PDB file of C-alpha atoms and ligand atoms in Angstrom:
ATOM      1  CA  MET A   1     132.171 153.183 105.383  1.00 81.00           C
ATOM      2  CA  ASP A   2     131.402 150.720 102.608  1.00 89.00           C
ATOM      3  CA  THR A   3     132.003 147.192 103.838  1.00 94.00           C
ATOM      4  CA  GLY A   4     131.372 145.780 100.370  1.00 96.00           C
ATOM      5  CA  LEU A   5     129.504 142.898 101.957  1.00 98.00           C
ATOM      6  CA  THR A   6     126.196 143.061 100.093  1.00 97.00           C
ATOM      7  CA  ASN A   7     125.520 139.521  98.804  1.00 97.00           C
ATOM      8  CA  LYS A   8     129.006 138.388  99.795  1.00 98.00           C
ATOM      9  CA  VAL A   9     129.106 134.768 100.983  1.00 99.00           C
ATOM     10  CA  VAL A  10     130.277 134.544 104.580  1.00 99.00           C
ATOM     11  CA  LEU A  11     130.933 131.345 106.509  1.00 99.00           C
ATOM     12  CA  VAL A  12     130.992 131.730 110.298  1.00 99.00           C
ATOM     13  CA  THR A  13     131.951 128.550 112.115  1.00 98.00           C
ATOM     14  CA  GLY A  14     130.498 128.141 115.582  1.00 98.00           C
ATOM     15  CA  GLY A  15     127.807 130.626 114.622  1.00 98.00           C
ATOM     16  CA  SER A  16     125.188 129.055 116.849  1.00 97.00           C
ATOM     17  CA  SER A  17     126.246 130.913 119.965  1.00 96.00           C
ATOM     18  CA  GLY A  18     128.342 133.615 121.583  1.00 97.00           C
ATOM     19  CA  ILE A  19     130.800 135.601 119.466  1.00 98.00           C
ATOM     20  CA  GLY A  20     129.965 133.541 116.365  1.00 98.00           C
ATOM     21  CA  ALA A  21     126.249 134.281 116.661  1.00 98.00           C
ATOM     22  CA  ALA A  22     126.855 138.012 117.129  1.00 98.00           C
ATOM     23  CA  THR A  23     129.219 137.937 114.140  1.00 98.00           C
ATOM     24  CA  ALA A  24     126.678 136.159 111.945  1.00 98.00           C
ATOM     25  CA  VAL A  25     124.035 138.778 112.823  1.00 98.00           C
ATOM     26  CA  ALA A  26     126.496 141.632 112.160  1.00 98.00           C
ATOM     27  CA  TYR A  27     127.198 140.237 108.678  1.00 98.00           C
ATOM     28  CA  GLY A  28     123.464 139.876 108.133  1.00 98.00           C
ATOM     29  CA  ALA A  29     123.006 143.556 108.951  1.00 98.00           C
ATOM     30  CA  ALA A  30     125.685 144.333 106.363  1.00 98.00           C
ATOM     31  CA  GLY A  31     123.598 142.563 103.704  1.00 98.00           C
ATOM     32  CA  ALA A  32     125.677 139.384 103.424  1.00 98.00           C
ATOM     33  CA  ARG A  33     124.685 135.786 102.776  1.00 98.00           C
ATOM     34  CA  VAL A  34     125.654 134.147 106.023  1.00 99.00           C
ATOM     35  CA  ALA A  35     126.248 130.446 106.586  1.00 98.00           C
ATOM     36  CA  LEU A  36     126.620 129.659 110.268  1.00 98.00           C
ATOM     37  CA  THR A  37     127.738 126.325 111.566  1.00 98.00           C
ATOM     38  CA  TYR A  38     126.685 124.446 114.666  1.00 98.00           C
ATOM     39  CA  ARG A  39     127.763 121.225 116.278  1.00 98.00           C
ATOM     40  CA  SER A  40     125.272 120.307 119.002  1.00 96.00           C
ATOM     41  CA  GLY A  41     122.774 123.160 118.777  1.00 90.00           C
ATOM     42  CA  PRO A  42     120.634 123.029 115.606  1.00 96.00           C
ATOM     43  CA  ASP A  43     117.806 124.874 117.360  1.00 97.00           C
ATOM     44  CA  ARG A  44     120.129 127.646 118.547  1.00 97.00           C
ATOM     45  CA  ALA A  45     121.536 127.835 115.010  1.00 98.00           C
ATOM     46  CA  ARG A  46     118.045 128.193 113.533  1.00 98.00           C
ATOM     47  CA  GLN A  47     117.290 131.020 115.958  1.00 98.00           C
ATOM     48  CA  VAL A  48     120.496 132.800 114.967  1.00 98.00           C
ATOM     49  CA  ALA A  49     119.619 132.267 111.298  1.00 98.00           C
ATOM     50  CA  GLU A  50     116.283 134.022 111.935  1.00 98.00           C
ATOM     51  CA  ARG A  51     118.127 136.932 113.564  1.00 98.00           C
ATOM     52  CA  VAL A  52     120.458 137.155 110.544  1.00 98.00           C
ATOM     53  CA  GLU A  53     117.432 137.395 108.247  1.00 98.00           C
ATOM     54  CA  GLN A  54     115.690 139.934 110.466  1.00 98.00           C
ATOM     55  CA  ALA A  55     118.880 142.003 110.333  1.00 98.00           C
ATOM     56  CA  GLY A  56     118.689 142.075 106.529  1.00 98.00           C
ATOM     57  CA  GLY A  57     120.856 139.182 105.373  1.00 98.00           C
ATOM     58  CA  GLU A  58     120.260 135.701 104.024  1.00 98.00           C
ATOM     59  CA  ALA A  59     121.042 132.764 106.292  1.00 98.00           C
ATOM     60  CA  LEU A  60     121.880 129.089 106.141  1.00 98.00           C
ATOM     61  CA  ALA A  61     122.617 126.860 109.154  1.00 98.00           C
ATOM     62  CA  VAL A  62     124.930 123.922 108.471  1.00 98.00           C
ATOM     63  CA  PRO A  63     126.360 121.203 110.725  1.00 98.00           C
ATOM     64  CA  LEU A  64     130.119 121.099 111.214  1.00 98.00           C
ATOM     65  CA  ASP A  65     132.237 119.327 113.798  1.00 98.00           C
ATOM     66  CA  LEU A  66     135.934 120.211 113.814  1.00 98.00           C
ATOM     67  CA  GLU A  67     136.597 116.943 115.629  1.00 98.00           C
ATOM     68  CA  ARG A  68     135.102 115.022 112.697  1.00 98.00           C
ATOM     69  CA  HIS A  69     137.106 116.174 109.720  1.00 98.00           C
ATOM     70  CA  GLU A  70     134.809 114.381 107.309  1.00 98.00           C
ATOM     71  CA  THR A  71     132.136 117.014 108.093  1.00 98.00           C
ATOM     72  CA  ILE A  72     134.264 119.952 106.891  1.00 98.00           C
ATOM     73  CA  GLU A  73     134.129 119.625 103.099  1.00 98.00           C
ATOM     74  CA  PRO A  74     130.386 118.828 103.068  1.00 98.00           C
ATOM     75  CA  ALA A  75     129.732 121.927 105.172  1.00 98.00           C
ATOM     76  CA  VAL A  76     131.632 124.135 102.705  1.00 98.00           C
ATOM     77  CA  ALA A  77     129.970 122.330  99.768  1.00 98.00           C
ATOM     78  CA  ALA A  78     126.516 123.054 101.220  1.00 98.00           C
ATOM     79  CA  VAL A  79     127.354 126.751 101.216  1.00 98.00           C
ATOM     80  CA  THR A  80     128.844 126.867  97.722  1.00 98.00           C
ATOM     81  CA  GLU A  81     125.923 124.874  96.305  1.00 98.00           C
ATOM     82  CA  ARG A  82     123.516 127.453  97.715  1.00 98.00           C
ATOM     83  CA  TRP A  83     125.368 130.683  96.956  1.00 98.00           C
ATOM     84  CA  GLY A  84     128.693 130.019  95.228  1.00 98.00           C
ATOM     85  CA  ASP A  85     132.236 130.408  96.532  1.00 98.00           C
ATOM     86  CA  VAL A  86     132.872 131.536 100.081  1.00 99.00           C
ATOM     87  CA  ASP A  87     134.203 135.110 100.118  1.00 98.00           C
ATOM     88  CA  VAL A  88     134.751 135.464 103.859  1.00 99.00           C
ATOM     89  CA  LEU A  89     135.672 132.753 106.353  1.00 99.00           C
ATOM     90  CA  ILE A  90     135.428 133.350 110.085  1.00 99.00           C
ATOM     91  CA  GLY A  91     137.137 130.465 111.898  1.00 99.00           C
ATOM     92  CA  ASN A  92     135.447 130.939 115.246  1.00 98.00           C
ATOM     93  CA  ALA A  93     134.333 127.449 116.327  1.00 98.00           C
ATOM     94  CA  VAL A  94     136.306 125.876 119.112  1.00 98.00           C
ATOM     95  CA  ARG A  95     136.627 122.613 120.919  1.00 97.00           C
ATOM     96  CA  TRP A  96     137.138 124.036 124.391  1.00 94.00           C
ATOM     97  CA  GLY A  97     138.506 120.950 126.170  1.00 91.00           C
ATOM     98  CA  THR A  98     139.740 121.645 129.690  1.00 79.00           C
ATOM     99  CA  ILE A  99     140.746 125.283 129.848  1.00 72.00           C
ATOM    100  CA  MET A 100     140.328 126.508 133.407  1.00 73.00           C
ATOM    101  CA  PRO A 101     143.580 127.785 134.915  1.00 72.00           C
ATOM    102  CA  ASN A 102     145.072 125.369 137.449  1.00 74.00           C
ATOM    103  CA  SER A 103     142.444 122.723 136.620  1.00 79.00           C
ATOM    104  CA  ILE A 104     144.961 119.972 135.855  1.00 86.00           C
ATOM    105  CA  PRO A 105     148.743 120.048 136.201  1.00 87.00           C
ATOM    106  CA  PHE A 106     150.428 119.947 132.810  1.00 90.00           C
ATOM    107  CA  GLU A 107     151.934 116.489 133.325  1.00 91.00           C
ATOM    108  CA  GLU A 108     148.527 114.950 133.981  1.00 90.00           C
ATOM    109  CA  VAL A 109     147.060 115.911 130.609  1.00 92.00           C
ATOM    110  CA  PRO A 110     146.646 112.661 128.661  1.00 92.00           C
ATOM    111  CA  ALA A 111     148.207 112.363 125.209  1.00 94.00           C
ATOM    112  CA  GLU A 112     144.706 111.783 123.840  1.00 95.00           C
ATOM    113  CA  GLU A 113     143.666 115.264 124.986  1.00 94.00           C
ATOM    114  CA  TRP A 114     146.595 116.853 123.155  1.00 95.00           C
ATOM    115  CA  THR A 115     145.746 114.897 120.031  1.00 97.00           C
ATOM    116  CA  ALA A 116     142.041 115.738 120.215  1.00 96.00           C
ATOM    117  CA  GLY A 117     142.586 119.455 120.910  1.00 97.00           C
ATOM    118  CA  LEU A 118     145.068 119.971 118.096  1.00 98.00           C
ATOM    119  CA  HIS A 119     143.143 117.688 115.715  1.00 98.00           C
ATOM    120  CA  ALA A 120     140.025 119.854 116.066  1.00 98.00           C
ATOM    121  CA  ASN A 121     141.321 123.360 116.625  1.00 98.00           C
ATOM    122  CA  VAL A 122     144.428 123.348 114.435  1.00 98.00           C
ATOM    123  CA  VAL A 123     144.026 120.693 111.753  1.00 98.00           C
ATOM    124  CA  GLY A 124     140.271 121.298 111.571  1.00 98.00           C
ATOM    125  CA  ASN A 125     140.793 124.996 110.860  1.00 99.00           C
ATOM    126  CA  ALA A 126     143.543 124.221 108.333  1.00 98.00           C
ATOM    127  CA  LEU A 127     141.193 121.894 106.444  1.00 98.00           C
ATOM    128  CA  LEU A 128     138.490 124.520 106.528  1.00 98.00           C
ATOM    129  CA  VAL A 129     140.820 127.087 105.008  1.00 98.00           C
ATOM    130  CA  LYS A 130     141.958 124.505 102.446  1.00 98.00           C
ATOM    131  CA  ALA A 131     138.330 124.002 101.400  1.00 98.00           C
ATOM    132  CA  VAL A 132     137.588 127.705 100.811  1.00 98.00           C
ATOM    133  CA  LEU A 133     140.917 128.929  99.376  1.00 98.00           C
ATOM    134  CA  PRO A 134     140.588 127.708  95.766  1.00 98.00           C
ATOM    135  CA  GLY A 135     137.364 129.670  95.298  1.00 98.00           C
ATOM    136  CA  MET A 136     138.843 132.792  96.877  1.00 98.00           C
ATOM    137  CA  ARG A 137     141.954 132.556  94.701  1.00 98.00           C
ATOM    138  CA  ALA A 138     139.856 132.080  91.561  1.00 98.00           C
ATOM    139  CA  ASN A 139     137.819 135.184  92.412  1.00 98.00           C
ATOM    140  CA  GLY A 140     140.820 137.286  93.428  1.00 98.00           C
ATOM    141  CA  PHE A 141     139.134 138.187  96.702  1.00 98.00           C
ATOM    142  CA  GLY A 142     138.968 136.663 100.148  1.00 98.00           C
ATOM    143  CA  ARG A 143     138.972 137.566 103.802  1.00 99.00           C
ATOM    144  CA  ILE A 144     139.849 135.070 106.531  1.00 99.00           C
ATOM    145  CA  VAL A 145     139.645 135.833 110.240  1.00 99.00           C
ATOM    146  CA  LEU A 146     140.726 133.194 112.745  1.00 98.00           C
ATOM    147  CA  ILE A 147     139.575 133.658 116.329  1.00 98.00           C
ATOM    148  CA  SER A 148     142.190 133.204 119.001  1.00 98.00           C
ATOM    149  CA  SER A 149     142.442 134.074 122.655  1.00 95.00           C
ATOM    150  CA  GLY A 150     144.570 136.143 124.976  1.00 93.00           C
ATOM    151  CA  VAL A 151     145.377 132.822 126.617  1.00 91.00           C
ATOM    152  CA  ALA A 152     147.585 131.960 123.620  1.00 93.00           C
ATOM    153  CA  GLU A 153     150.163 134.702 124.126  1.00 92.00           C
ATOM    154  CA  GLU A 154     149.648 135.204 127.841  1.00 88.00           C
ATOM    155  CA  GLY A 155     149.771 131.583 128.921  1.00 85.00           C
ATOM    156  CA  VAL A 156     147.907 130.392 131.973  1.00 83.00           C
ATOM    157  CA  PRO A 157     148.924 127.654 134.397  1.00 83.00           C
ATOM    158  CA  GLY A 158     147.299 124.347 133.602  1.00 79.00           C
ATOM    159  CA  PRO A 159     146.652 122.023 130.709  1.00 81.00           C
ATOM    160  CA  GLY A 160     147.891 124.274 127.892  1.00 92.00           C
ATOM    161  CA  VAL A 161     146.152 122.448 125.052  1.00 95.00           C
ATOM    162  CA  TYR A 162     143.715 125.262 124.251  1.00 95.00           C
ATOM    163  CA  GLY A 163     146.386 127.988 124.304  1.00 95.00           C
ATOM    164  CA  THR A 164     148.794 125.916 122.237  1.00 96.00           C
ATOM    165  CA  ALA A 165     146.134 125.326 119.597  1.00 97.00           C
ATOM    166  CA  LYS A 166     145.223 129.015 119.514  1.00 97.00           C
ATOM    167  CA  MET A 167     148.884 130.018 119.176  1.00 97.00           C
ATOM    168  CA  ALA A 168     149.116 127.664 116.196  1.00 98.00           C
ATOM    169  CA  LEU A 169     146.407 129.739 114.509  1.00 98.00           C
ATOM    170  CA  HIS A 170     148.714 132.768 114.734  1.00 98.00           C
ATOM    171  CA  GLY A 171     151.354 130.833 112.796  1.00 98.00           C
ATOM    172  CA  MET A 172     148.748 129.622 110.329  1.00 98.00           C
ATOM    173  CA  ALA A 173     147.506 133.163 109.679  1.00 98.00           C
ATOM    174  CA  ARG A 174     151.052 134.482 109.153  1.00 98.00           C
ATOM    175  CA  ALA A 175     151.843 131.732 106.656  1.00 98.00           C
ATOM    176  CA  LEU A 176     148.535 132.158 104.864  1.00 98.00           C
ATOM    177  CA  ALA A 177     148.880 135.931 104.654  1.00 98.00           C
ATOM    178  CA  TRP A 178     152.067 135.419 102.633  1.00 98.00           C
ATOM    179  CA  ASP A 179     150.720 132.496 100.657  1.00 98.00           C
ATOM    180  CA  ALA A 180     147.433 134.067  99.609  1.00 98.00           C
ATOM    181  CA  GLY A 181     148.075 137.806  99.702  1.00 98.00           C
ATOM    182  CA  ARG A 182     148.959 138.085  96.030  1.00 98.00           C
ATOM    183  CA  ASP A 183     145.530 136.618  95.231  1.00 98.00           C
ATOM    184  CA  GLY A 184     143.676 139.379  97.058  1.00 98.00           C
ATOM    185  CA  ILE A 185     143.139 137.338 100.204  1.00 98.00           C
ATOM    186  CA  LEU A 186     143.733 139.000 103.586  1.00 98.00           C
ATOM    187  CA  VAL A 187     144.162 136.829 106.667  1.00 98.00           C
ATOM    188  CA  ASN A 188     144.119 138.038 110.259  1.00 98.00           C
ATOM    189  CA  VAL A 189     143.618 136.801 113.795  1.00 98.00           C
ATOM    190  CA  VAL A 190     141.366 138.337 116.419  1.00 98.00           C
ATOM    191  CA  ALA A 191     142.781 137.458 119.822  1.00 97.00           C
ATOM    192  CA  ALA A 192     139.818 138.015 122.105  1.00 96.00           C
ATOM    193  CA  GLY A 193     140.046 138.498 125.827  1.00 93.00           C
ATOM    194  CA  LEU A 194     137.393 137.420 128.293  1.00 92.00           C
ATOM    195  CA  THR A 195     134.189 138.239 126.423  1.00 94.00           C
ATOM    196  CA  LEU A 196     130.657 138.589 127.736  1.00 94.00           C
ATOM    197  CA  THR A 197     128.315 136.292 125.828  1.00 93.00           C
ATOM    198  CA  GLU A 198     124.896 134.836 126.543  1.00 88.00           C
ATOM    199  CA  ARG A 199     126.434 131.520 127.565  1.00 82.00           C
ATOM    200  CA  GLU A 200     127.124 130.673 131.216  1.00 74.00           C
ATOM    201  CA  ARG A 201     130.853 130.551 131.908  1.00 73.00           C
ATOM    202  CA  PRO A 202     132.643 128.824 134.749  1.00 75.00           C
ATOM    203  CA  VAL A 203     134.098 132.208 135.693  1.00 82.00           C
ATOM    204  CA  SER A 204     133.147 134.033 138.896  1.00 86.00           C
ATOM    205  CA  GLN A 205     131.793 137.587 138.891  1.00 89.00           C
ATOM    206  CA  GLU A 206     134.817 138.483 140.998  1.00 90.00           C
ATOM    207  CA  MET A 207     137.158 137.364 138.232  1.00 86.00           C
ATOM    208  CA  LEU A 208     135.128 139.200 135.575  1.00 90.00           C
ATOM    209  CA  ASP A 209     135.299 142.400 137.653  1.00 91.00           C
ATOM    210  CA  SER A 210     139.005 141.947 138.297  1.00 89.00           C
ATOM    211  CA  VAL A 211     139.817 141.495 134.602  1.00 88.00           C
ATOM    212  CA  ALA A 212     137.581 144.407 133.608  1.00 91.00           C
ATOM    213  CA  ALA A 213     139.349 146.654 136.137  1.00 91.00           C
ATOM    214  CA  ARG A 214     142.675 145.987 134.398  1.00 89.00           C
ATOM    215  CA  THR A 215     141.539 146.954 130.900  1.00 91.00           C
ATOM    216  CA  PRO A 216     142.013 150.452 129.481  1.00 90.00           C
ATOM    217  CA  THR A 217     138.250 150.918 129.171  1.00 92.00           C
ATOM    218  CA  ARG A 218     137.481 149.244 132.537  1.00 92.00           C
ATOM    219  CA  ARG A 219     134.997 146.943 130.873  1.00 94.00           C
ATOM    220  CA  LEU A 220     134.951 143.593 129.146  1.00 94.00           C
ATOM    221  CA  SER A 221     134.086 143.273 125.485  1.00 95.00           C
ATOM    222  CA  THR A 222     130.658 141.960 124.610  1.00 96.00           C
ATOM    223  CA  ALA A 223     130.132 139.482 121.795  1.00 97.00           C
ATOM    224  CA  GLU A 224     128.812 142.402 119.721  1.00 98.00           C
ATOM    225  CA  ASP A 225     131.978 144.443 120.340  1.00 97.00           C
ATOM    226  CA  THR A 226     134.113 141.579 119.090  1.00 98.00           C
ATOM    227  CA  ALA A 227     131.790 140.959 116.155  1.00 98.00           C
ATOM    228  CA  GLY A 228     132.339 144.543 115.008  1.00 98.00           C
ATOM    229  CA  LEU A 229     136.095 144.015 114.949  1.00 98.00           C
ATOM    230  CA  ILE A 230     135.754 140.706 113.107  1.00 98.00           C
ATOM    231  CA  LEU A 231     133.382 142.282 110.595  1.00 98.00           C
ATOM    232  CA  TYR A 232     135.827 145.063 109.792  1.00 98.00           C
ATOM    233  CA  LEU A 233     138.764 142.687 109.280  1.00 98.00           C
ATOM    234  CA  GLY A 234     136.573 140.326 107.269  1.00 98.00           C
ATOM    235  CA  SER A 235     135.175 142.895 104.872  1.00 98.00           C
ATOM    236  CA  GLY A 236     136.067 145.031 101.892  1.00 98.00           C
ATOM    237  CA  ALA A 237     136.582 147.932 104.305  1.00 98.00           C
ATOM    238  CA  ASN A 238     139.776 146.163 105.295  1.00 98.00           C
ATOM    239  CA  ARG A 239     141.758 146.927 102.193  1.00 97.00           C
ATOM    240  CA  ASN A 240     145.295 145.842 103.035  1.00 98.00           C
ATOM    241  CA  LEU A 241     145.664 144.734 106.664  1.00 98.00           C
ATOM    242  CA  THR A 242     146.936 141.171 106.726  1.00 98.00           C
ATOM    243  CA  GLY A 243     148.958 138.763 108.848  1.00 98.00           C
ATOM    244  CA  GLU A 244     148.108 140.678 112.023  1.00 98.00           C
ATOM    245  CA  ILE A 245     147.126 139.502 115.463  1.00 97.00           C
ATOM    246  CA  VAL A 246     144.542 142.039 116.620  1.00 97.00           C
ATOM    247  CA  ARG A 247     143.852 142.113 120.355  1.00 95.00           C
ATOM    248  CA  ASP A 248     140.567 143.469 121.619  1.00 92.00           C
ATOM    249  CA  GLY A 249     140.085 145.623 124.712  1.00 86.00           C
ATOM    250  CA  SER A 250     139.381 142.701 127.064  1.00 86.00           C
ATOM    251  CA  ASN A 251     142.645 141.119 125.981  1.00 84.00           C
ATOM    252  CA  ALA A 252     144.591 144.122 127.236  1.00 76.00           C
ATOM    253  CA  ALA A 253     144.134 142.772 130.785  1.00 69.00           C
ATOM    254  CA  ARG A 254     147.105 140.494 131.238  1.00 63.00           C
ATOM    255  CA  SER A 255     147.550 137.742 133.782  1.00 54.00           C
ATOM    256  CA  ALA A 256     143.819 137.249 134.181  1.00 50.00           C
ATOM    257  CA  HIS A 257     144.486 134.036 136.081  1.00 51.00           C
ATOM    258  CA  LEU A 258     146.334 135.652 138.974  1.00 47.00           C
TER     259      LEU A 258
HETATM  260  N1  NAP B 301     134.041 133.904 125.278  1.00 73.89           N
HETATM  261  C1  NAP B 301     135.271 134.276 125.629  1.00 73.89           C
HETATM  262  O1  NAP B 301     135.493 134.815 126.734  1.00 73.89           O
HETATM  263  C2  NAP B 301     136.420 134.060 124.667  1.00 73.89           C
HETATM  264  C3  NAP B 301     137.666 134.582 125.011  1.00 73.89           C
HETATM  265  C4  NAP B 301     138.748 134.431 124.122  1.00 73.89           C
HETATM  266  C5  NAP B 301     138.559 133.746 122.930  1.00 73.89           C
HETATM  267  N2  NAP B 301     137.344 133.221 122.642  1.00 73.89           N
HETATM  268  C6  NAP B 301     137.200 132.490 121.386  1.00 73.89           C
HETATM  269  O2  NAP B 301     136.096 133.001 120.678  1.00 73.89           O
HETATM  270  C7  NAP B 301     135.458 131.947 119.959  1.00 73.89           C
HETATM  271  C8  NAP B 301     133.986 131.882 120.326  1.00 73.89           C
HETATM  272  O3  NAP B 301     133.873 131.736 121.731  1.00 73.89           O
HETATM  273  P1  NAP B 301     132.432 131.781 122.423  1.00 73.89           P
HETATM  274  O4  NAP B 301     132.646 132.064 123.848  1.00 73.89           O
HETATM  275  O5  NAP B 301     131.525 132.642 121.630  1.00 73.89           O
HETATM  276  O6  NAP B 301     132.030 130.236 122.260  1.00 73.89           O
HETATM  277  P2  NAP B 301     130.675 129.443 122.566  1.00 73.89           P
HETATM  278  O7  NAP B 301     129.560 130.363 122.926  1.00 73.89           O
HETATM  279  O8  NAP B 301     131.012 128.336 123.498  1.00 73.89           O
HETATM  280  O9  NAP B 301     130.343 128.837 121.122  1.00 73.89           O
HETATM  281  C9  NAP B 301     131.194 127.902 120.548  1.00 73.89           C
HETATM  282  C10 NAP B 301     130.678 127.577 119.168  1.00 73.89           C
HETATM  283  O10 NAP B 301     131.513 126.543 118.624  1.00 73.89           O
HETATM  284  C11 NAP B 301     130.712 125.416 118.301  1.00 73.89           C
HETATM  285  N3  NAP B 301     131.488 124.212 118.580  1.00 73.89           N
HETATM  286  C12 NAP B 301     131.778 123.662 119.778  1.00 73.89           C
HETATM  287  N4  NAP B 301     132.548 122.563 119.602  1.00 73.89           N
HETATM  288  C13 NAP B 301     132.736 122.443 118.262  1.00 73.89           C
HETATM  289  C14 NAP B 301     133.401 121.510 117.439  1.00 73.89           C
HETATM  290  N5  NAP B 301     134.052 120.471 117.954  1.00 73.89           N
HETATM  291  N6  NAP B 301     133.370 121.682 116.096  1.00 73.89           N
HETATM  292  C15 NAP B 301     132.706 122.738 115.549  1.00 73.89           C
HETATM  293  N7  NAP B 301     132.023 123.638 116.264  1.00 73.89           N
HETATM  294  C16 NAP B 301     132.049 123.493 117.617  1.00 73.89           C
HETATM  295  C17 NAP B 301     129.468 125.523 119.158  1.00 73.89           C
HETATM  296  O11 NAP B 301     128.410 124.830 118.518  1.00 73.89           O
HETATM  297  P3  NAP B 301     127.187 124.178 119.357  1.00 73.89           P
HETATM  298  O12 NAP B 301     126.855 125.143 120.457  1.00 73.89           O
HETATM  299  O13 NAP B 301     126.138 124.027 118.331  1.00 73.89           O
HETATM  300  O14 NAP B 301     127.708 122.872 119.876  1.00 73.89           O
HETATM  301  C18 NAP B 301     129.254 127.031 119.169  1.00 73.89           C
HETATM  302  O15 NAP B 301     128.623 127.447 117.992  1.00 73.89           O
HETATM  303  C19 NAP B 301     136.245 130.694 120.259  1.00 73.89           C
HETATM  304  O16 NAP B 301     137.186 130.450 119.251  1.00 73.89           O
HETATM  305  C20 NAP B 301     136.941 131.012 121.571  1.00 73.89           C
HETATM  306  O17 NAP B 301     138.121 130.258 121.756  1.00 73.89           O
HETATM  307  C21 NAP B 301     136.272 133.362 123.479  1.00 73.89           C
END
């Protein structure tokens, strides 16, 4: 299958770890020019950049903090100055905030936490899209994949900020699919379930096993599994799928918090 990604310019936010890192490497293997962003981990980002190059792509690590909106345009500008317009945007970075089920009752979440979570994860992603869209429209080609979570549709007891912000990305993708489709730009969401990455999670082995047991394949997705799905949606191989919320195998296990 031709992904059409050779020399395409791909921007993966949050590419310094986990799903973003695996996605950056997958694009590298497809021959793309991959910009990966980091917030606190420049060394991790450099290591991922090396893996992208070893896989056969070109790589550039750039700082980006969704909480600091003034960093968004410069990050995109650094990419376009190096390689030209961004062809593929993977909105993967996340400000996690407090996400553990039952960690805080809803009414105890401070207003500041709502503002910070939506400021970073919703408005930050909107500004990112805003920065790459003109180039995509001018070129008549673009792929945008926003990374959401099963938590958005499923809901878990607790703070709710993370899930609310992720659900907003579903609305953003639907609107964008209509707005940009006529310009050759396809926009989709990957709603990942609990995913195995190299990072330590505050999730017990018991919970991982329990969620895995309730998936069709009886296993959780790895970062590489999810990267493969993202790569397909964010490539020329995806010819006309847009405005969809695509759920991976881990996300088929509902009520993971019970
Ligand atoms: N892992 C899962 O089980 C799972 C499940 C469902 C959905 N997801 C979604 O999948 C995506 C990736 O998750 P992951 O587990 O791979 O994450 P991760 O390993 O924690 O990596 C998060 C990435 O985002 C960056 N980041 C953190 N705060 C940021 C901020 N304020 N602004 C910009 N970048 C920031 C981090 O950069 P630094 O490390 O450099 O600070 C890192 O590159 C997220 O959107 C997440 O919500 C994950």
